[in-house]
CSV table of C-alpha atoms in Angstrom, one decimal:
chain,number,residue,atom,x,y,z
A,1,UNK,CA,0.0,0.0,0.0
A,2,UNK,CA,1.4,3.5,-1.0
A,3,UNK,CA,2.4,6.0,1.9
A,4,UNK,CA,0.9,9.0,1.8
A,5,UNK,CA,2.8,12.7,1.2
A,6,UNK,CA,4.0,13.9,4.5
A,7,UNK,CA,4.9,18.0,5.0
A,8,UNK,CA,5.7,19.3,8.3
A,9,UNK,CA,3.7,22.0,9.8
A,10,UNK,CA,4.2,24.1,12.7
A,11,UNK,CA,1.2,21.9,14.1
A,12,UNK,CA,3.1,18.8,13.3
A,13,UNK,CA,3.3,16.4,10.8
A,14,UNK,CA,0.3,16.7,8.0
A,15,UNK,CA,-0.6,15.0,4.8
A,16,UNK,CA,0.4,17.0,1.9
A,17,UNK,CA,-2.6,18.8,-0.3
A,18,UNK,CA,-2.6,17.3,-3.7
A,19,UNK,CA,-2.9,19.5,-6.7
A,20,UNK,CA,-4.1,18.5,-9.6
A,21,UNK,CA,-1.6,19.7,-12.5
A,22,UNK,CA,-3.1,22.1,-14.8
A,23,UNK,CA,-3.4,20.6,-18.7
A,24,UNK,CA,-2.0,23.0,-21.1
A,25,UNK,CA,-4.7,24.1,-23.8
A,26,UNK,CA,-2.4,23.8,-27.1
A,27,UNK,CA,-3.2,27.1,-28.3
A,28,UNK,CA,-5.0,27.4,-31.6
A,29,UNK,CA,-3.3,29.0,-34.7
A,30,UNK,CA,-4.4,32.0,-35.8
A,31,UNK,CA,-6.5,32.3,-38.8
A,32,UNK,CA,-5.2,34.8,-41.9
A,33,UNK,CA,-7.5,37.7,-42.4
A,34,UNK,CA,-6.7,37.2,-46.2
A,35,UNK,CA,-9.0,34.2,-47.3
A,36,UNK,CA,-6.6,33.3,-50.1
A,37,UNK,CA,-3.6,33.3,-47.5
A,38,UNK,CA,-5.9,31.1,-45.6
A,39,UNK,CA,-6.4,28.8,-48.9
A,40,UNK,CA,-2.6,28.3,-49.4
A,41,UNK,CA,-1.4,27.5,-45.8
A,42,UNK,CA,-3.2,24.1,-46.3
A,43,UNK,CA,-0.6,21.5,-47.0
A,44,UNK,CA,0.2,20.6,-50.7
A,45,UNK,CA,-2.2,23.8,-52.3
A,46,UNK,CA,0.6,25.7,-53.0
A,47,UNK,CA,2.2,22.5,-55.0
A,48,UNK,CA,-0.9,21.4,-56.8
A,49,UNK,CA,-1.9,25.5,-57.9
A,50,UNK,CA,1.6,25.7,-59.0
A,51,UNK,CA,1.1,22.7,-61.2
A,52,UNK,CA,-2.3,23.5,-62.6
A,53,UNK,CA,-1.3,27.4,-63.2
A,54,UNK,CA,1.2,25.5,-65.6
A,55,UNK,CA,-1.1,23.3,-67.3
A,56,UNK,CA,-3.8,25.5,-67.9
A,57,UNK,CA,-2.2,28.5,-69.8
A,58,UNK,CA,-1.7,26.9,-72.8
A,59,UNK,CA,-5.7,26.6,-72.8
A,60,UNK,CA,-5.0,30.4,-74.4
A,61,UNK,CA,-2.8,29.1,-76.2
A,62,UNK,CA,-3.3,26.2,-78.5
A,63,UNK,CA,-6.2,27.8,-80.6
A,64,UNK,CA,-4.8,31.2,-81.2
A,65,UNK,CA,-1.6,29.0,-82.2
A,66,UNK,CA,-3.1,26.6,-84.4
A,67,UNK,CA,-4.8,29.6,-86.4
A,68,UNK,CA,-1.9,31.5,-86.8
A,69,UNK,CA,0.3,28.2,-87.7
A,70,UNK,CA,-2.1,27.0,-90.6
A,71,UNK,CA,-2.5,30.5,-91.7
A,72,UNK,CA,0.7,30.6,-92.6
A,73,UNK,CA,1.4,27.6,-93.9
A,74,UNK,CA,-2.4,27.4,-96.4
A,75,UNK,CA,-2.6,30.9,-96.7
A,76,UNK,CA,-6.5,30.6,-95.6
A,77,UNK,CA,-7.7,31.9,-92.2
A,78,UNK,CA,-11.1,30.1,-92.9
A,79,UNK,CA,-9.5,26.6,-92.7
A,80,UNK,CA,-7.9,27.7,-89.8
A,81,UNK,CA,-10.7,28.6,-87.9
A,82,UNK,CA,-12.7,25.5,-89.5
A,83,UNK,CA,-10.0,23.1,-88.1
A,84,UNK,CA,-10.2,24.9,-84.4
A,85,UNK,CA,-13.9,24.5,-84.8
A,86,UNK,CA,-13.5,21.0,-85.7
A,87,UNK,CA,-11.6,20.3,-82.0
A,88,UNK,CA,-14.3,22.3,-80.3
A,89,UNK,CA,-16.7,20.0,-81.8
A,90,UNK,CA,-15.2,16.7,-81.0
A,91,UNK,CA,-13.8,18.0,-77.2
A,92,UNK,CA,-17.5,18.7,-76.5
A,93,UNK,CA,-18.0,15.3,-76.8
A,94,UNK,CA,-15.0,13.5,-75.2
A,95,UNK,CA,-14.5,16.7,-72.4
A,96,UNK,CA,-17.4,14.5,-70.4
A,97,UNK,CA,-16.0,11.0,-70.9
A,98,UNK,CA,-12.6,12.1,-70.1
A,99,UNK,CA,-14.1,13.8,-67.0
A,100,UNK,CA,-15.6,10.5,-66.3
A,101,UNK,CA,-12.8,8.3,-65.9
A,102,UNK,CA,-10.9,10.9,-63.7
A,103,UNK,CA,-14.1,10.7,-61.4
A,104,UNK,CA,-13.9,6.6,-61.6
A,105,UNK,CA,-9.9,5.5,-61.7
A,106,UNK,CA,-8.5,9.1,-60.1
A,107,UNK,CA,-7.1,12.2,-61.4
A,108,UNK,CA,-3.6,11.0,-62.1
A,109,UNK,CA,-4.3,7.9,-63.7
A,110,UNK,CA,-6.6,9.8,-66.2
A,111,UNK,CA,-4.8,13.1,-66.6
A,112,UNK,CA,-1.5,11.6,-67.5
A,113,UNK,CA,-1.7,9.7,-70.1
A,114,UNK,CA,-4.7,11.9,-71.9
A,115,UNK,CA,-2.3,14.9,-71.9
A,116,UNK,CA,0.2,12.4,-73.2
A,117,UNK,CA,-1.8,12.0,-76.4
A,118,UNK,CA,-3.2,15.6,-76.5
A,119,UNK,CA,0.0,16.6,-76.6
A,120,UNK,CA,1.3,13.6,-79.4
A,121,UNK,CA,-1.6,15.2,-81.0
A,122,UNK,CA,-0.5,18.6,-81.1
A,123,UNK,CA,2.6,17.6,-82.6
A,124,UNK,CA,1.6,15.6,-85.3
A,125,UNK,CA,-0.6,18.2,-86.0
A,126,UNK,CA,2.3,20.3,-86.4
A,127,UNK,CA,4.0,18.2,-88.9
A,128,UNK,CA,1.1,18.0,-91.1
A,129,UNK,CA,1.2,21.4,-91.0
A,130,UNK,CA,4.4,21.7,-91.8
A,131,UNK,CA,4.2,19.4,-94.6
A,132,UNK,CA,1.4,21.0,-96.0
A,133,UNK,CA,-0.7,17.4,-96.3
A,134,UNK,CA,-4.0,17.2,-97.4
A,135,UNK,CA,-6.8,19.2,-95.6
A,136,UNK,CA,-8.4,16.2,-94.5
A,137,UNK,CA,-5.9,15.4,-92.6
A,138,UNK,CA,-5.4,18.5,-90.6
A,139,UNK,CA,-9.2,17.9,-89.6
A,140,UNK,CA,-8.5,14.1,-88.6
A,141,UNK,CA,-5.5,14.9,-86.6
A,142,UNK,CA,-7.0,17.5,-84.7
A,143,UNK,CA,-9.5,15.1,-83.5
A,144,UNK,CA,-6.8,13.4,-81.8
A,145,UNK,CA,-5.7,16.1,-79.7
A,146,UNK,CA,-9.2,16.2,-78.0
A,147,UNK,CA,-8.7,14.2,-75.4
A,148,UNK,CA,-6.9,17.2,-73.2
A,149,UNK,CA,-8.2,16.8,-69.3
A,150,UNK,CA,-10.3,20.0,-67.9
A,151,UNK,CA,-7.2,20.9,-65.6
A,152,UNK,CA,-9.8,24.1,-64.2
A,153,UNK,CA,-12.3,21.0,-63.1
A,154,UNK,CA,-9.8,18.9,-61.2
A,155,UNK,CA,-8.0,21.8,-59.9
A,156,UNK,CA,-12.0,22.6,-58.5
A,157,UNK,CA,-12.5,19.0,-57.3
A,158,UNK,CA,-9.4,19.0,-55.5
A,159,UNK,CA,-10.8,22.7,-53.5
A,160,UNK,CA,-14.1,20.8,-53.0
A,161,UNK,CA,-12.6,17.7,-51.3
A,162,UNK,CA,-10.3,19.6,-49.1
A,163,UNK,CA,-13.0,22.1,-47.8
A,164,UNK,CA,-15.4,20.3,-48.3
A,165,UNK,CA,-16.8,21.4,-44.6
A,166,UNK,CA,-16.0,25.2,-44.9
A,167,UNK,CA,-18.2,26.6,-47.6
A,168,UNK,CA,-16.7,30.0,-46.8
A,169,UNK,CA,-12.8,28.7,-48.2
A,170,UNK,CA,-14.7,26.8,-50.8
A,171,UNK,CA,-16.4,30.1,-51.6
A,172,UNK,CA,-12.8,32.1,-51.9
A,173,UNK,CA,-11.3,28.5,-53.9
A,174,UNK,CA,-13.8,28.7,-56.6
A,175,UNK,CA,-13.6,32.6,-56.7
A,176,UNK,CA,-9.2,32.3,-57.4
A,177,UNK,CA,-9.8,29.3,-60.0
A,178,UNK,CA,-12.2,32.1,-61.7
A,179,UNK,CA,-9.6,34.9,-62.0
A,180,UNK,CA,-6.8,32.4,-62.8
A,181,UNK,CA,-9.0,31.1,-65.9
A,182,UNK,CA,-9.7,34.8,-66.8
A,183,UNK,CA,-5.5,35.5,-66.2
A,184,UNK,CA,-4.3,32.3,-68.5
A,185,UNK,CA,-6.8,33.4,-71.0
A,186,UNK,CA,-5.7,36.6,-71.1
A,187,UNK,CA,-2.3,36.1,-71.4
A,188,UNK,CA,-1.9,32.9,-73.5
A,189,UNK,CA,-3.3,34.3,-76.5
A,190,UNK,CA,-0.5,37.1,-76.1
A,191,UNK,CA,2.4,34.8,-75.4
A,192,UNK,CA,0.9,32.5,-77.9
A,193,UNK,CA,1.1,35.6,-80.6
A,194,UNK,CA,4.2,36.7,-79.7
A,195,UNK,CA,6.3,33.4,-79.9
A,196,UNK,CA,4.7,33.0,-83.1
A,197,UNK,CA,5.1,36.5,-85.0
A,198,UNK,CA,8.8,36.5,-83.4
A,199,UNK,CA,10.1,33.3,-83.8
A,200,UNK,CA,8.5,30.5,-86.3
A,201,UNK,CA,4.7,30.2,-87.0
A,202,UNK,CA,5.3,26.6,-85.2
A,203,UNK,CA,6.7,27.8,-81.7
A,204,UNK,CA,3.6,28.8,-80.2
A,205,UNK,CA,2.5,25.0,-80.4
A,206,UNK,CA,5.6,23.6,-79.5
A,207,UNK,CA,5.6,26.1,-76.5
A,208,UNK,CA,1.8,25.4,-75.4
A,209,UNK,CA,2.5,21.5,-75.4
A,210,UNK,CA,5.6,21.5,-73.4
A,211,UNK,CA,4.0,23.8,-70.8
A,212,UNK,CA,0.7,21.2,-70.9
A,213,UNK,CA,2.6,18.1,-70.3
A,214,UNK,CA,4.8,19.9,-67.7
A,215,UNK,CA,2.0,21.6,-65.7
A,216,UNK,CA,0.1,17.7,-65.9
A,217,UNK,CA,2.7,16.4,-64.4
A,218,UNK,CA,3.2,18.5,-61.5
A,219,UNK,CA,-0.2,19.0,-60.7
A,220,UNK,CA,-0.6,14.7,-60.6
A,221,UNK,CA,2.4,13.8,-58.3
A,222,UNK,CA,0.4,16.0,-55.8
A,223,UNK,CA,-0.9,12.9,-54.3
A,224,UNK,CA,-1.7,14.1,-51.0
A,225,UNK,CA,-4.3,16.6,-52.3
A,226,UNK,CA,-6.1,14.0,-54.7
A,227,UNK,CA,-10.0,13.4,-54.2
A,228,UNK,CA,-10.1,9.3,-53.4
A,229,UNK,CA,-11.6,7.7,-56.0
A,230,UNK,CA,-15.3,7.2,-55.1
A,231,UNK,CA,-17.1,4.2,-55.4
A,232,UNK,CA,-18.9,3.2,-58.3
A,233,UNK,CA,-22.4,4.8,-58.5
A,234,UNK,CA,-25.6,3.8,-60.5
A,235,UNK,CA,-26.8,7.1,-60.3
A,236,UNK,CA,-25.8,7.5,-64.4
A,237,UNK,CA,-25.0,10.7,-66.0
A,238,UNK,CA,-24.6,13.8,-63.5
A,239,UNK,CA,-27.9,15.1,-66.5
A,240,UNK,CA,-30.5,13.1,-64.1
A,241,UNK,CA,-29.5,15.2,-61.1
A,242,UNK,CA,-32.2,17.6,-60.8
A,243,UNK,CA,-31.9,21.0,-62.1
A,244,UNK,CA,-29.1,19.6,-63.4
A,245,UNK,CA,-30.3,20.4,-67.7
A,246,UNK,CA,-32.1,23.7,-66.8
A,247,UNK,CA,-28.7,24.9,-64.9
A,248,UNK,CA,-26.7,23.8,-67.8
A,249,UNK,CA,-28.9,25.4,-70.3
A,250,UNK,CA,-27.9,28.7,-68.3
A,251,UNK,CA,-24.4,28.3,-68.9
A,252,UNK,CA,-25.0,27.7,-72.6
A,253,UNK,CA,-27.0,31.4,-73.2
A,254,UNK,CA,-24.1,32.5,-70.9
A,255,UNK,CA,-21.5,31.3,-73.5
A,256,UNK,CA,-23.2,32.8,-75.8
A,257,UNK,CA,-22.1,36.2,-74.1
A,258,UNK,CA,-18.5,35.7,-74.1
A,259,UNK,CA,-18.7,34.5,-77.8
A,260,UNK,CA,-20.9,37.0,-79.4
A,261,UNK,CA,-18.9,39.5,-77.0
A,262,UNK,CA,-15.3,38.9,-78.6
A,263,UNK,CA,-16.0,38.7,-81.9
A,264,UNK,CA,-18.2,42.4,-82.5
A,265,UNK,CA,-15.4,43.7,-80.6
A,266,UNK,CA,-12.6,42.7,-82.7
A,267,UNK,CA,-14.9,43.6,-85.8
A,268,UNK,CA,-15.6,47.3,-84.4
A,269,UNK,CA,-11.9,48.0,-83.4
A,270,UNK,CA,-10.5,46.1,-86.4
A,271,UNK,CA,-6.6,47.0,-85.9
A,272,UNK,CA,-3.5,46.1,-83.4
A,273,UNK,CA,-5.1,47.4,-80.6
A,274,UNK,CA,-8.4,45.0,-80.8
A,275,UNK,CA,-6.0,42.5,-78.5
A,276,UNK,CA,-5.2,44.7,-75.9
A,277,UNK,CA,-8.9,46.4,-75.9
A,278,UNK,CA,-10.6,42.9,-75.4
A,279,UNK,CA,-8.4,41.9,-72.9
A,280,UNK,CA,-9.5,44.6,-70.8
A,281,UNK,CA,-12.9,42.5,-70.3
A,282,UNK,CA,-10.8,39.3,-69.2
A,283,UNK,CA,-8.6,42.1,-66.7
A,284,UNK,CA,-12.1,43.0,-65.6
A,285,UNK,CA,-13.6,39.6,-64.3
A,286,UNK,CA,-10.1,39.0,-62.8
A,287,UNK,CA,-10.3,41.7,-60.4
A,288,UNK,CA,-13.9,41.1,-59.6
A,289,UNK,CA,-12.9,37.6,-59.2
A,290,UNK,CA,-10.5,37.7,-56.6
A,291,UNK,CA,-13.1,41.0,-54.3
A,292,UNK,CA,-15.8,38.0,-54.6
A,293,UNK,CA,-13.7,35.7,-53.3
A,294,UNK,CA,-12.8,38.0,-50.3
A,295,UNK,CA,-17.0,38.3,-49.8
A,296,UNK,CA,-18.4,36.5,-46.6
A,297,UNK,CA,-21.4,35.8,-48.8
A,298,UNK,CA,-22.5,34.5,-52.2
A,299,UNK,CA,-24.8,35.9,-54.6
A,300,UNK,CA,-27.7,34.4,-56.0
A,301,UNK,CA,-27.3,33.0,-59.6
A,302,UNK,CA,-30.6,35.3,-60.6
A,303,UNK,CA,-28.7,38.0,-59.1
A,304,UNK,CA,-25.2,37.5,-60.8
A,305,UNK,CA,-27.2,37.3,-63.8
A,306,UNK,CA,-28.9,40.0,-63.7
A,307,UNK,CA,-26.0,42.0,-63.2
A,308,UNK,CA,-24.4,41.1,-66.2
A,309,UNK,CA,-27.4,42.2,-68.1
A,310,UNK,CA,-26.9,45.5,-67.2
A,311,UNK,CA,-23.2,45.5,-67.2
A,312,UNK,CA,-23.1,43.6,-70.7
A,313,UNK,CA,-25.0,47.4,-72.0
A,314,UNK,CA,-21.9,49.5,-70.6
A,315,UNK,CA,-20.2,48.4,-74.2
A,316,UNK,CA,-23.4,49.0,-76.2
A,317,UNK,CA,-23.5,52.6,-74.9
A,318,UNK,CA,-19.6,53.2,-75.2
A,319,UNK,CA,-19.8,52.0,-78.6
A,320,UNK,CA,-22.3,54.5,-79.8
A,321,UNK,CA,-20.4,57.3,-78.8
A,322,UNK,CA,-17.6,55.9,-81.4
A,323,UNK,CA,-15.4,56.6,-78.8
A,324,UNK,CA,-12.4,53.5,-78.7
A,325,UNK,CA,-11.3,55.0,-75.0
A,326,UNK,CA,-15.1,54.4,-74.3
A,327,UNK,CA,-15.4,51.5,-75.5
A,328,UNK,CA,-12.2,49.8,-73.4
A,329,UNK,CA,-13.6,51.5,-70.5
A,330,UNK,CA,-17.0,49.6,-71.1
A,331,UNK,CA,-15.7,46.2,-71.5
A,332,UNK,CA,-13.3,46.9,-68.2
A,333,UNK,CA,-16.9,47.4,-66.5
A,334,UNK,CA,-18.4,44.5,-68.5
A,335,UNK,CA,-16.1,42.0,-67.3
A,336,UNK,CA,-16.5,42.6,-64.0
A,337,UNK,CA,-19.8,40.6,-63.9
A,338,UNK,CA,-18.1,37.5,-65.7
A,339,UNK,CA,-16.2,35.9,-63.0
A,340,UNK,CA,-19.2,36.1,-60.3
A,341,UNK,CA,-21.3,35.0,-62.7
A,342,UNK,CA,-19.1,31.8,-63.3
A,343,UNK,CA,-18.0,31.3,-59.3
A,344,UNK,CA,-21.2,30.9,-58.5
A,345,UNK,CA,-22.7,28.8,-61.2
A,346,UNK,CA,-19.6,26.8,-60.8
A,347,UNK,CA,-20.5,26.4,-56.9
A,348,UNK,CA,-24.1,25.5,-57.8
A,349,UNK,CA,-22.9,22.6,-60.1
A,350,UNK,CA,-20.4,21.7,-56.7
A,351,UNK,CA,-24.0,20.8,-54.6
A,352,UNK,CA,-25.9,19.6,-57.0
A,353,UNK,CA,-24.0,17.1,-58.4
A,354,UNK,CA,-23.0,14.0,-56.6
A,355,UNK,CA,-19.2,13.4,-55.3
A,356,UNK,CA,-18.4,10.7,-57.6
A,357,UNK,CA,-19.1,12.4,-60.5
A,358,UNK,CA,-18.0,15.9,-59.4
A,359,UNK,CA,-15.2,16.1,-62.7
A,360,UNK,CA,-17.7,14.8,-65.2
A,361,UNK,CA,-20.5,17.3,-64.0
A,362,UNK,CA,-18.0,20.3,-64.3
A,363,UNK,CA,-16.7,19.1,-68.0
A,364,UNK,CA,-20.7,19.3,-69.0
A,365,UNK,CA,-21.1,22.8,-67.5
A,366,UNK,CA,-18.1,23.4,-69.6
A,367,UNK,CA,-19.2,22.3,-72.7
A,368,UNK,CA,-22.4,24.2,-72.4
A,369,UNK,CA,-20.3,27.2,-72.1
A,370,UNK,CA,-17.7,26.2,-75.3
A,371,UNK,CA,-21.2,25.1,-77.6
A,372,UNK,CA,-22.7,28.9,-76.0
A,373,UNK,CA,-19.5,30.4,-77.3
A,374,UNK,CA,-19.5,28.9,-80.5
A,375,UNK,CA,-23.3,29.9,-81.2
A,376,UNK,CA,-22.0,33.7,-80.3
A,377,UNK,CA,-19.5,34.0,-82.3
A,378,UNK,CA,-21.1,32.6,-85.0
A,379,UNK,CA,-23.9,35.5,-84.3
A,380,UNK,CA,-21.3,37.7,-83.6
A,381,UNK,CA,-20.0,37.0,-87.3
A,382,UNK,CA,-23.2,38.0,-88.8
A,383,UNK,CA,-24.0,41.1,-87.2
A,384,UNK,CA,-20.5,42.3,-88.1
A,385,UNK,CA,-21.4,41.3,-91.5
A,386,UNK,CA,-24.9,42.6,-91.5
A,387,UNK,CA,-24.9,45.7,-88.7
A,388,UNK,CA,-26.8,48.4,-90.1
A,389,UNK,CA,-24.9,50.5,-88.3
A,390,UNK,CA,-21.3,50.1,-86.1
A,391,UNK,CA,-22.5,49.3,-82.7
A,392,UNK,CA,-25.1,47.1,-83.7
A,393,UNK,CA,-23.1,43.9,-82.7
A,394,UNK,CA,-22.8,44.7,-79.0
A,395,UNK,CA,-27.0,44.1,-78.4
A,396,UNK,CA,-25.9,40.5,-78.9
A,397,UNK,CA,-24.0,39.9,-75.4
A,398,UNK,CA,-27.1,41.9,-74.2
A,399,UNK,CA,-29.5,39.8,-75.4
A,400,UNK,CA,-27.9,36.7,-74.6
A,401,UNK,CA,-27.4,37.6,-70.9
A,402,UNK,CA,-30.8,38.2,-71.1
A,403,UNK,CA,-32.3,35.4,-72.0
A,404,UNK,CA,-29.2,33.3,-69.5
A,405,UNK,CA,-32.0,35.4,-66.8
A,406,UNK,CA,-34.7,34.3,-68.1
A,407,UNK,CA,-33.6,31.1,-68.5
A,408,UNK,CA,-32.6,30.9,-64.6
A,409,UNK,CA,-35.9,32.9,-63.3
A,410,UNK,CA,-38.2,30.4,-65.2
A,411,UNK,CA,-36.6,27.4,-64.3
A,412,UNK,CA,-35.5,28.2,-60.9
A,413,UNK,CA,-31.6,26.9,-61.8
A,414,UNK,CA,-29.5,26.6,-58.4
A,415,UNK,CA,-32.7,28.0,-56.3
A,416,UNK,CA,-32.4,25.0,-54.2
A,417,UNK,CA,-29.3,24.2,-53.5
A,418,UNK,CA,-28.4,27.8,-53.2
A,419,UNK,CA,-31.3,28.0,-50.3
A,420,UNK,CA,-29.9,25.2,-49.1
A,421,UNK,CA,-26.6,26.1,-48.8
């Protein structure tokens, strides 16, 4: 039996008081004030961003290069564009599939070896172009390089899997992919140009694939930061989710905005300084992308809409006064309801699409908005064609926002999950 603790008193001889130690509370970090510094002091986001950063500014890059490469070489800027259109067609189709492996066998099993043979594709492409072959086979090769992952999408996934408790970091995650789509697509088309006009008509290709493959790479032997693959589901296609088609219609009236946008620009400006001018629009949608992402709150999809409605007439209005300083001015405010716009639709696709097929339902809301910005440029092209007078072109982004509202307000797209939320 133990003997007890003994002190000495002036009384005598006592037991001694026992005190229970006190447990130090480990005290808790602080949290950054800046949500995006909060974002990258998560193990392995700094890696992974790095990575995708890499691998998704050639996305600017491969189209502008392809047209000016095949320009060059068949002296007709209508094949070009047909053969760009051509891999827009087919990617529309295997974007999805892709998407759906990387859901099923993980994102670096997929991503890998599809950027492997994008980028074989790219190449061969290049020597047919080089050669000069027949047409046909410019438009069979390009097929070939559609089976480039949708880097933005897993980058995405990976944001929703890590915070997938804190809908305030997811909020700010979704928010920085935004402006970094809107930064890589405004500067690949620059770098793209300039490799091109100052070195050969093929470096821009060459350039944009070895970036590709290199950014892949990275990005996959971030292993600690990978979703785990979820189990098989028999739910089907992410299209029977509800809200799921009405939400994706949305997103195809909205890339109709960007489409129709771009081209009546270029056609009113018409010179060396169209680049620079448009990209003004992409500089726009940055900034406002990385302010929402700072926001405690997000905005109703109606309400982002909306806003780009009546942001989308700023160019209309600068254009009448034939003013070009006007006119860079209004796409500057323009753009800044393009990245809301997309965070949040992005987020609505995040809850209303099941885990397991998180990639495959962002590579649909994606090819919504490539088929949208196909159908406005193509109207874009005919109103430059056919404008009675010079601003006529810019009521198309107008109209098409429009009718993205409409679209949203009658079919109540992301009203549930957004009051949910």
């Amino acid at each position: 039996m133990p003997q007890p603790d003994l002190t000495f008193t002036p009384a005598g001889p006592a037991l001694a008081p026992r005190y229970r130690p006190a447990t130090a509370r480990p005290a808790r970090p602080a949290r950054p004030a800046n949500p995006y510094l909060r974002l990258f002091s998560h193990p392995g986001t700094r890696a992974f961003t790095a990575g995708n950063l890499i691998a998704r500014l050639p996305m600017g890059m491969f189209g502008v290069s392809a047209v000016i490469m095949i320009a060059a070489a068949y002296d007709s800027y209508a094949l070009a564009g047909a053969v760009t259109a051509a891999n827009l067609a087919v990617g529309s189709v295997t974007g999805p599939l892709i998407a759906r492996l990387v859901d099923r066998y993980g994102q670096a099993r997929i991503a890998v070896p599809a950027t492997a043979h994008a980028v074989l594709g790219h190449l061969v492409l290049l020597l047919c172009v080089h050669e000069r072959t027949p047409v046909w086979a410019l438009f069979l090769t390009t097929a070939v390089t559609a089976t480039a992952p949708n880097t933005g999408g897993m980058s995405r996934a990976r944001w929703a899997h890590l915070f997938r408790g804190d809908p305030d970091a997811l909020h700010t995650a979704n928010a920085f992919e935004q402006a970094a789509d809107e930064l890589c697509f405004m500067l690949g088309p620059v770098l793209a140009t300039v490799l091109c006009s100052a070195l050969f008509p093929e470096a821009g290709t060459l350039t944009a694939g070895l970036l590709f493959l290199s950014g892949v790479l990275v990005f996959a032997a971030q292993r600690s930061t990978e979703p785990p693959v979820a189990p098989r589901t028999t739910a089907g296609s992410p299209l029977r989710a509800p809200g799921t088609v009405s939400l994706l219609a949305v997103f195809l009236a909205t890339g109709a905005v960007f489409g129709s946008m771009e081209v009546v620009a270029l056609a009113y400006v018409d010179g060396p300084v169209a680049g620079p001018v448009l990209a003004l629009q992409a500089a726009g949608s940055c900034a406002a992308g990385l302010l929402y992402g700072r926001a405690r709150r997000t905005a109703r999809l109606r309400t982002c809409l909306a806003a780009m409605t009546v942001l989308m007439a700023m160019p209309l209005l600068a254009a009448s006064t034939g003013s070009l300083l006007a006119l860079a001015g209004g796409l500057l405010v323009a753009g800044m309801a393009t990245a809301p716009t997309m965070v949040t639709g992005m987020g609505v696709i995040q809850r209303l699409v099941p885990a397991a097929q998180l990639n495959e339902g962002m590579a649909l809301a994606v090819t919504a908005l490539l088929a949208g910005v196909a159908a406005g440029s193509a109207g874009g092209g005919w109103a430059a064609d056919h404008a009675p007078f010079a601003s006529f072109g810019f009521l198309l982004p107008v109209t098409a926002a429009a009718v993205a509202l409409l679209l949203c307000t009658a079919t109540g797209a992301g009203r549930r999950t957004q009051e949910s939320a």
